[in-house]
Short mmCIF file of C-alpha atoms in Angstrom, two decimals:
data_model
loop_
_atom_site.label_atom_id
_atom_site.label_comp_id
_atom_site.label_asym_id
_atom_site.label_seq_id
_atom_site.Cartn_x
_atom_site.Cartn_y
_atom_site.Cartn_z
CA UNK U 22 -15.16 -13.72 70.21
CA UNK U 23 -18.23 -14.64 72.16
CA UNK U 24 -21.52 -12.06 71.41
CA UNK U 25 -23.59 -11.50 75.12
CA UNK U 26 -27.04 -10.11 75.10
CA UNK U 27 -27.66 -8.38 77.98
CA UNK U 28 -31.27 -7.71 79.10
CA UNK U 29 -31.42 -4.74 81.87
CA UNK U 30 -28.13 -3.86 81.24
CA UNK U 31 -28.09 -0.47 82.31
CA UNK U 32 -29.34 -1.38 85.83
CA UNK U 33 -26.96 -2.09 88.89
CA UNK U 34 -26.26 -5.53 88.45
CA UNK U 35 -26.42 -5.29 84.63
CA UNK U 36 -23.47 -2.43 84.50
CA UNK U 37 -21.24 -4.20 86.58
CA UNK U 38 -21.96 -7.35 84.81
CA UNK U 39 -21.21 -5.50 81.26
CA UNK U 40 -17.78 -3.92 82.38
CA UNK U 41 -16.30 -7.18 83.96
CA UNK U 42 -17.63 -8.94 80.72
CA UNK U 43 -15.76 -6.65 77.95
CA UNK U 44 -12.65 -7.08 80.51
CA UNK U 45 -12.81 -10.47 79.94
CA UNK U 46 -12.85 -10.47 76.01
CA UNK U 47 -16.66 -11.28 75.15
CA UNK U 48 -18.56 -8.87 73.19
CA UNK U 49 -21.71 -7.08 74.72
CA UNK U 50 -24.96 -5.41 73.06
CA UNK U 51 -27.12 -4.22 76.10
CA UNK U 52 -31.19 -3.34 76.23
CA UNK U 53 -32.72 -1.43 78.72
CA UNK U 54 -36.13 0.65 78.93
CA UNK U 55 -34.54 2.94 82.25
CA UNK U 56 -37.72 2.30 84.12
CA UNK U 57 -34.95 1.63 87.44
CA UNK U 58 -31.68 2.51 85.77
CA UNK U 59 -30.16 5.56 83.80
CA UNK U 60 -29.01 6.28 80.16
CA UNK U 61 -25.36 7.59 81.98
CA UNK U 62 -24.57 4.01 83.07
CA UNK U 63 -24.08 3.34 79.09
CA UNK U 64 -21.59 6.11 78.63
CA UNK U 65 -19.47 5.21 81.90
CA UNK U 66 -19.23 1.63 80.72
CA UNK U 67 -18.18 2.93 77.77
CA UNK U 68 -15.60 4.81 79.76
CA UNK U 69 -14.26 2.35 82.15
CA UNK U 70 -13.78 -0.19 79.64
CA UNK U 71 -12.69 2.33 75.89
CA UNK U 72 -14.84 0.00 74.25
CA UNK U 73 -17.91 0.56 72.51
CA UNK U 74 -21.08 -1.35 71.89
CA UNK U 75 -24.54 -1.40 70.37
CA UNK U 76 -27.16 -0.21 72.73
CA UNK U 77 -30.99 -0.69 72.33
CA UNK U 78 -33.66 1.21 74.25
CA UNK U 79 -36.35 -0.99 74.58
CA UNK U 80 -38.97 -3.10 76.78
CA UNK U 81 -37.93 -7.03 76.61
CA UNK U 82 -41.59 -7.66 76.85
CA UNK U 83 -41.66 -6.69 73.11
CA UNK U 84 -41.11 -9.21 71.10
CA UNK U 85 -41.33 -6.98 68.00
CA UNK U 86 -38.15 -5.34 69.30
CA UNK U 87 -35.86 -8.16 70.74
CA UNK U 88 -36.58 -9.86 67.38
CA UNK U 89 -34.59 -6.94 65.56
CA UNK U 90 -31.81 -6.85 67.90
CA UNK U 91 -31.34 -10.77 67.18
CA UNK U 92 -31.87 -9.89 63.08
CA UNK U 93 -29.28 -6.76 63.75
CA UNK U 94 -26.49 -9.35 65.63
CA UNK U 95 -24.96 -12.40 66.09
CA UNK U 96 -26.06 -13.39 69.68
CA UNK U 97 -24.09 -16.43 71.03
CA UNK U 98 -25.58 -15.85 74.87
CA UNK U 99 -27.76 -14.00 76.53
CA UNK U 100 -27.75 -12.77 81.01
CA UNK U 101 -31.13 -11.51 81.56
CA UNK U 102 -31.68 -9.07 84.34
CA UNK U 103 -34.42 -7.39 83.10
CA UNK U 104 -37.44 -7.58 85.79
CA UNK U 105 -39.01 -5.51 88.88
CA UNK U 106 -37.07 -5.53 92.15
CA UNK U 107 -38.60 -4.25 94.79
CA UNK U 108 -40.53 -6.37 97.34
CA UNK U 109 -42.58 -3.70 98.74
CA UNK U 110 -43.61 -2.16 95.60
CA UNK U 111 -44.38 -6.10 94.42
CA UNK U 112 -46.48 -6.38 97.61
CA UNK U 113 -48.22 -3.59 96.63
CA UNK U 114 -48.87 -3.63 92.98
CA UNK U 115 -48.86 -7.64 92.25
CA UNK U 116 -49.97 -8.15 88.83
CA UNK U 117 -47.49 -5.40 87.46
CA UNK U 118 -44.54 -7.92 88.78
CA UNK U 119 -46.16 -10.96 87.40
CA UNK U 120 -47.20 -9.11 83.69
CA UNK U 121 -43.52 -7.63 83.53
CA UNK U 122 -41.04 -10.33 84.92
CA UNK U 123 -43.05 -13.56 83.57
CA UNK U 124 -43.63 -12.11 80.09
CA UNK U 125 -40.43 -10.41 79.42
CA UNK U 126 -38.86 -14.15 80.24
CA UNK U 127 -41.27 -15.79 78.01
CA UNK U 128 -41.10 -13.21 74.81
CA UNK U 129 -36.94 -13.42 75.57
CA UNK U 130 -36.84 -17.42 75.67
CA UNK U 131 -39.31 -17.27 72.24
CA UNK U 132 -37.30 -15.42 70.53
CA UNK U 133 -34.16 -16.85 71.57
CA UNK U 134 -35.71 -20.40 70.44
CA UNK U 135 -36.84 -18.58 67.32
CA UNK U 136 -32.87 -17.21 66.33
CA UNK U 137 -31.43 -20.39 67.81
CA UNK U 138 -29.58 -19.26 70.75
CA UNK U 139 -30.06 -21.58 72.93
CA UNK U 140 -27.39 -20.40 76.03
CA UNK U 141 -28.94 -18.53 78.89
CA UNK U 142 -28.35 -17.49 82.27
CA UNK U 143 -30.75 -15.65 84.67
CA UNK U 144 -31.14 -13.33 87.21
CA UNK U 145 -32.76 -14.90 90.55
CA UNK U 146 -32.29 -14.22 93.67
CA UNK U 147 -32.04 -16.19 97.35
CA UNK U 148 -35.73 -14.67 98.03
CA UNK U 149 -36.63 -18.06 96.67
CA UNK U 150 -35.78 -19.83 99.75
CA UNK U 151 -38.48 -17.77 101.83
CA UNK U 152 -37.75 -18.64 105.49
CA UNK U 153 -34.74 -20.51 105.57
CA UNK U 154 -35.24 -24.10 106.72
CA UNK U 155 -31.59 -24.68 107.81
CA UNK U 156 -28.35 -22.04 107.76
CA UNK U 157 -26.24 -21.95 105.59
CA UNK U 158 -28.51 -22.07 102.27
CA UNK U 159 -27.08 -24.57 99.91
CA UNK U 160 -28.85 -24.83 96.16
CA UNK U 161 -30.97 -28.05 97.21
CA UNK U 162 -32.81 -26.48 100.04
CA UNK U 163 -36.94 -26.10 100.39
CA UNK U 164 -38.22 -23.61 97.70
CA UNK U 165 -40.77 -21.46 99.02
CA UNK U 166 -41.15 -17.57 98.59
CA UNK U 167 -43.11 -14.42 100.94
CA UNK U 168 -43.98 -12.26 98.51
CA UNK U 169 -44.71 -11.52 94.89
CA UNK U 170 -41.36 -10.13 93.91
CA UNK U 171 -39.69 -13.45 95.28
CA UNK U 172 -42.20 -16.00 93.51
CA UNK U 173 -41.71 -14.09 89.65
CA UNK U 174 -38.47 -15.41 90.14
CA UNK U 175 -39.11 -19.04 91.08
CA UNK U 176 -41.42 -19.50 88.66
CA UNK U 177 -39.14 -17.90 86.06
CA UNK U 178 -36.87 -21.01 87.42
CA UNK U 179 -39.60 -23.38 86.87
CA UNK U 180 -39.86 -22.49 83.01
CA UNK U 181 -36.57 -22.67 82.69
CA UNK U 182 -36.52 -26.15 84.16
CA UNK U 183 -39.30 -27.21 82.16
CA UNK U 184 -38.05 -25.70 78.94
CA UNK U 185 -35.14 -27.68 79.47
CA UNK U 186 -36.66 -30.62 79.81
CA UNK U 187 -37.96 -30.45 76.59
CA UNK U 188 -35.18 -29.77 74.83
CA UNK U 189 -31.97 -30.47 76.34
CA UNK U 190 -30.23 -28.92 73.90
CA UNK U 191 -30.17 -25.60 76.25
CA UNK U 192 -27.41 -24.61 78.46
CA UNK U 193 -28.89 -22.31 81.37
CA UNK U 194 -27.64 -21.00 84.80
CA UNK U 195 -29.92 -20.11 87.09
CA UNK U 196 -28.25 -17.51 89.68
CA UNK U 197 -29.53 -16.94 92.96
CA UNK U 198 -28.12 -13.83 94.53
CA UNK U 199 -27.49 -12.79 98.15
CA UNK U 200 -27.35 -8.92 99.06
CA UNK U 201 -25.25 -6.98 96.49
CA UNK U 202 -23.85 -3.91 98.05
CA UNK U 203 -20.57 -1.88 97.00
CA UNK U 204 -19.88 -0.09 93.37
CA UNK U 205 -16.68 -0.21 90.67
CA UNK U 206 -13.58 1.49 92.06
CA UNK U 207 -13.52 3.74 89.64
CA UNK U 208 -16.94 5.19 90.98
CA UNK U 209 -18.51 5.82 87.30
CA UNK U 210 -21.28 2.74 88.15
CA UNK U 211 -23.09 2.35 91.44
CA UNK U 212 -26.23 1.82 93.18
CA UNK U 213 -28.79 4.91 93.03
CA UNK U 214 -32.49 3.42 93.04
CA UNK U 215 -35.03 5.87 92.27
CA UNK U 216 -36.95 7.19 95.05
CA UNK U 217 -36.35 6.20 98.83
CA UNK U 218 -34.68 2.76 98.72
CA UNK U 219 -35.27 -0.31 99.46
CA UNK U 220 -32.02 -2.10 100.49
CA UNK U 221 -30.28 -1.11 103.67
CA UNK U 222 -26.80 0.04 101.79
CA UNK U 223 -28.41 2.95 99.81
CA UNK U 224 -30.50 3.90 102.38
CA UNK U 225 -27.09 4.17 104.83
CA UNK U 226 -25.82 6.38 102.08
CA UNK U 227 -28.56 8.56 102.10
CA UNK U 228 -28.16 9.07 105.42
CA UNK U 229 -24.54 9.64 105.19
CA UNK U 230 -24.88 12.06 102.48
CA UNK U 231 -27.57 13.82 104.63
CA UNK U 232 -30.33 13.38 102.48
CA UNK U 233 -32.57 11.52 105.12
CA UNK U 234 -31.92 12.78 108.59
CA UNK U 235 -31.19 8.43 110.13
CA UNK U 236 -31.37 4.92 109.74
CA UNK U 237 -34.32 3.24 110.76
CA UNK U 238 -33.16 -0.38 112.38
CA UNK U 239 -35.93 -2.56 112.06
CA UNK U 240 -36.12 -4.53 115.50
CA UNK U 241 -32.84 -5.76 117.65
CA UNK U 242 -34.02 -8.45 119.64
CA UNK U 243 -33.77 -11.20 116.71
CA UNK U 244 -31.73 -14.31 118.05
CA UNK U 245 -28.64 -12.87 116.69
CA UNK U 246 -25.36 -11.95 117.70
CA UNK U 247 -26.22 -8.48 118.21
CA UNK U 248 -30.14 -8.92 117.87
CA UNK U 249 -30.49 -7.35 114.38
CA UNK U 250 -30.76 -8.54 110.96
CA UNK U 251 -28.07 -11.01 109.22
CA UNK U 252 -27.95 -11.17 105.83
CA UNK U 253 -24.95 -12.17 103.52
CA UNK U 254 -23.55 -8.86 101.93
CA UNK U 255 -21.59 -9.14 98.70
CA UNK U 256 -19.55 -7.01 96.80
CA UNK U 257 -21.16 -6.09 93.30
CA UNK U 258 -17.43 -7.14 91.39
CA UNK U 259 -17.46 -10.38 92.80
CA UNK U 260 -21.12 -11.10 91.82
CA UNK U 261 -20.36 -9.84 88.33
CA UNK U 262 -17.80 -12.04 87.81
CA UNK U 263 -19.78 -14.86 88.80
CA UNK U 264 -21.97 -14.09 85.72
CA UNK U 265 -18.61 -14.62 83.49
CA UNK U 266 -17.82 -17.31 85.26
CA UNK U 267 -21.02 -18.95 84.58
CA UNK U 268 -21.22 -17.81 80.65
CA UNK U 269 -17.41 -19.59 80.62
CA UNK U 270 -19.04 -23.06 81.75
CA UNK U 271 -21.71 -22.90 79.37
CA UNK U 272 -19.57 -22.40 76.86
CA UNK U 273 -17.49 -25.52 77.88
CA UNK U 274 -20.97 -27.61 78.20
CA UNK U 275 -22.76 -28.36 75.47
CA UNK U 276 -26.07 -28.41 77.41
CA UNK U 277 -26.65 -27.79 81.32
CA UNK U 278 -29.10 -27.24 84.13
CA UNK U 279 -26.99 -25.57 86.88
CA UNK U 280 -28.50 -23.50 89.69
CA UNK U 281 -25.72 -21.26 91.85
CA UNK U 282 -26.17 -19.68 95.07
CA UNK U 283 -23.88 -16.30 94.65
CA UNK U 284 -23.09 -15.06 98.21
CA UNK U 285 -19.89 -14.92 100.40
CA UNK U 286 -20.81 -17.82 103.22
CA UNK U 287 -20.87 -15.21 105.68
CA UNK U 288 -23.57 -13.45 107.55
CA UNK U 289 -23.15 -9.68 108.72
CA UNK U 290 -25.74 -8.06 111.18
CA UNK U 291 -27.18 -4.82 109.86
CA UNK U 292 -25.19 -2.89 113.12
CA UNK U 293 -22.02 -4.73 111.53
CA UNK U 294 -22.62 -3.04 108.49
CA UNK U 295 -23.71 0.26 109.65
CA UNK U 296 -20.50 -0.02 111.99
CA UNK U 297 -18.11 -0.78 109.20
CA UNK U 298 -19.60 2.05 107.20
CA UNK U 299 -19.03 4.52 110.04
CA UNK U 300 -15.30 2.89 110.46
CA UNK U 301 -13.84 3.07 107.00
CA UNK U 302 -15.45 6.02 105.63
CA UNK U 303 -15.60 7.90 109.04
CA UNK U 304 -19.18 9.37 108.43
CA UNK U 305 -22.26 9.93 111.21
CA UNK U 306 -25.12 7.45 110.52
CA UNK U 307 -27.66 8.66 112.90
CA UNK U 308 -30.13 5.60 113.75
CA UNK U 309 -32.65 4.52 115.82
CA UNK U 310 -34.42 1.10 116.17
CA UNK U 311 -37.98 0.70 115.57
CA UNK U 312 -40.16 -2.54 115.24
CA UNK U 313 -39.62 -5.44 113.34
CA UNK U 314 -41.18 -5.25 109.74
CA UNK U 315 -43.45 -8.07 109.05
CA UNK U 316 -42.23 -11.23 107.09
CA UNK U 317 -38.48 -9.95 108.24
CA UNK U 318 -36.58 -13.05 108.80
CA UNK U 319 -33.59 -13.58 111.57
CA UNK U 320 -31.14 -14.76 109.22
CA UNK U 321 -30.02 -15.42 105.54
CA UNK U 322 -26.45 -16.34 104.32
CA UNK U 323 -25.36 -18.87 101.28
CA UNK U 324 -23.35 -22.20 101.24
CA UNK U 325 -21.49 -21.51 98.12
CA UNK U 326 -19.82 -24.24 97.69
CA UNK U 327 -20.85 -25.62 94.79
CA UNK U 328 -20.12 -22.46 93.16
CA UNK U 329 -16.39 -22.50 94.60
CA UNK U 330 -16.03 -26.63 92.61
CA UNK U 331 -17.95 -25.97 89.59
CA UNK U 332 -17.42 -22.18 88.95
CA UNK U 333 -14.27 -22.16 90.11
CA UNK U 334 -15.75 -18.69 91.73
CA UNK U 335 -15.74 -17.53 95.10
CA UNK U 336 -16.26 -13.24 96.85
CA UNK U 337 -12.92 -12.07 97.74
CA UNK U 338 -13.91 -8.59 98.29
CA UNK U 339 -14.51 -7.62 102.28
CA UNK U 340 -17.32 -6.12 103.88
CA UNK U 341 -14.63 -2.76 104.26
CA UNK U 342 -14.76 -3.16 100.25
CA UNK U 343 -18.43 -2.91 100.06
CA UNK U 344 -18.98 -0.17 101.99
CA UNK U 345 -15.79 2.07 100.95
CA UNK U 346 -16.76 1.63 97.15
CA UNK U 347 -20.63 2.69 97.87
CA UNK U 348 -19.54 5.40 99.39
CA UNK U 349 -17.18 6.70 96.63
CA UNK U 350 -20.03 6.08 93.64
CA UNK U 351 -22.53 8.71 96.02
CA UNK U 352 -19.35 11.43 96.36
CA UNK U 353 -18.11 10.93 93.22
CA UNK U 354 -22.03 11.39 91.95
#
């Protein structure tokens, strides 16, 4: 049985990632510091799964401390999600994003080289495609990013590329999410970021739960099919098993480069969403539409073909999914 490191494990991603990983018969020991996650996600994987498993609190930028973790266990892999998140915040404080995300990579891959473990895959994110160049975004397209947030994570992808390239002894996957929305079934594990959020599903939640009065829609005369925002939503379970998915291959290569676009193919407008949220879970959202934000783009959605032939992955969860689950993890919380 397989041992998986996982870096930010606590977090949204990370907790999904965990449960659909001890489902699948690998071994987990998780780190997180809970500067955007809490210490309840640990129990409630616990719960969902009745399996246990060794837990560190600490920062991954600490080399000190991920070297005892890899003294205290056999680590075969390791899925880092450990990093900052929020483009706003990264627009606003720059050099926090670049000290945190850039050295927590570099003291992870050091130690990993130090202990040997040599099988990695990483957290990215479609941000690193900037303003799309052509629709739908396959893996191959122009790499550019808009803001700080975005470029930690292509230059993250750059070491990687160049670390492989001197050894090629390393298997890594580099994924690039779309928009994850939606929470497990059981509503245990979910999406609650500290603070007013960021992403349009937990702010729509927050106004369903009547915490903020309405949605603000930020501009509706975009070249779109209703004139908002289209983005390609996907359901938190789907891109959670893409991470399995992508730990199976390694462990079938012996050494590998890959880079995976994790999205559904489809783009939903942001009154889609809003509308399907108001349909299925038969809640007000109160909105109104203000002005574009700056450095908003028109449209973003994946070609994900390539992981569909080489993953043998592909979203099967709907949009109704996505935004019945979210709304059970806020009721049930």
């Amino acid at each position: 049985m397989k041992t998986i490191f996982i870096t930010g494990g606590a977090g949204y991603i990370g907790s999904h990632t965990a449960v659909e990983l001890l489902e699948s018969g690998y071994k987990i020991i998780v780190a997180d510091n809970f500067y955007n996650s809490n210490i309840n996600s640990i129990e409630n994987i616990k719960k969902i799964t009745g399996k246990d498993f060794n837990f560190y609190e600490i920062d991954i930028c600490n080399k000190a401390e991920l070297q005892k973790v890899f003294k205290d266990n056999e680590i075969d892999a390791v899925i880092h999600f450990a990093g900052y998140k929020a483009v706003g915040e990264s627009v606003a404080n720059p050099l926090m994003y670049y000290r945190n995300n850039i050295d927590s990579t570099l003291s992870l891959l050091e130690v990993m080289q130090e202990f040997d473990c040599k099988k990695l895959v990483f957290s990215s994110s479609a941000t690193v495609y900037g303003e799309p160049e052509k629709l739908p975004l396959d893996e191959n397209c122009r790499l550019m990013t808009t803001n700080p947030y975005g470029s930690t994570k292509l230059y993250i992808e750059g070491i990687l590329k160049d670390l492989y390239t001197s050894n090629n002894e390393w298997g890594i996957s580099i994924l690039r999410y779309f928009n994850p929305v939606g929470a497990h079934k059981s509503g245990l594990i979910g999406e609650s970021p500290n603070g007013i959020p960021n992403n349009l599903m937990p702010y729509i939640v927050k106004v369903a739960n009547k915490e903020i009065s309405h949605l603000n829609i930020f501009g509706n005369d975009y070249s779109t099919k209703d004139g908002t925002g289209v983005r390609d939503y996907i359901h938190v379970i789907d891109l959670a098993k893409g991470h399995v998915k992508s730990l199976d291959k390694l462990f079938r290569d012996e050494s590998c480069l890959d880079v995976f676009n994790l999205g559904t193919g489809n783009g939903y407008s942001v009154l889609e969403l809003v509308n399907t949220f108001i349909k299925v879970n038969n809640v007000e959202i109160p909105y109104q539409i203000v002005e574009r934000r700056p450095g908003d783009i028109a449209e973003c959605y994946a070609d994900p073909s390539n992981a569909k032939e080489n993953l043998k992955w592909k979203a099967e969860l709907s949009l109704e999914d996505m935004c019945k689950d979210a709304w059970h993890y806020i009721k049930k919380n």
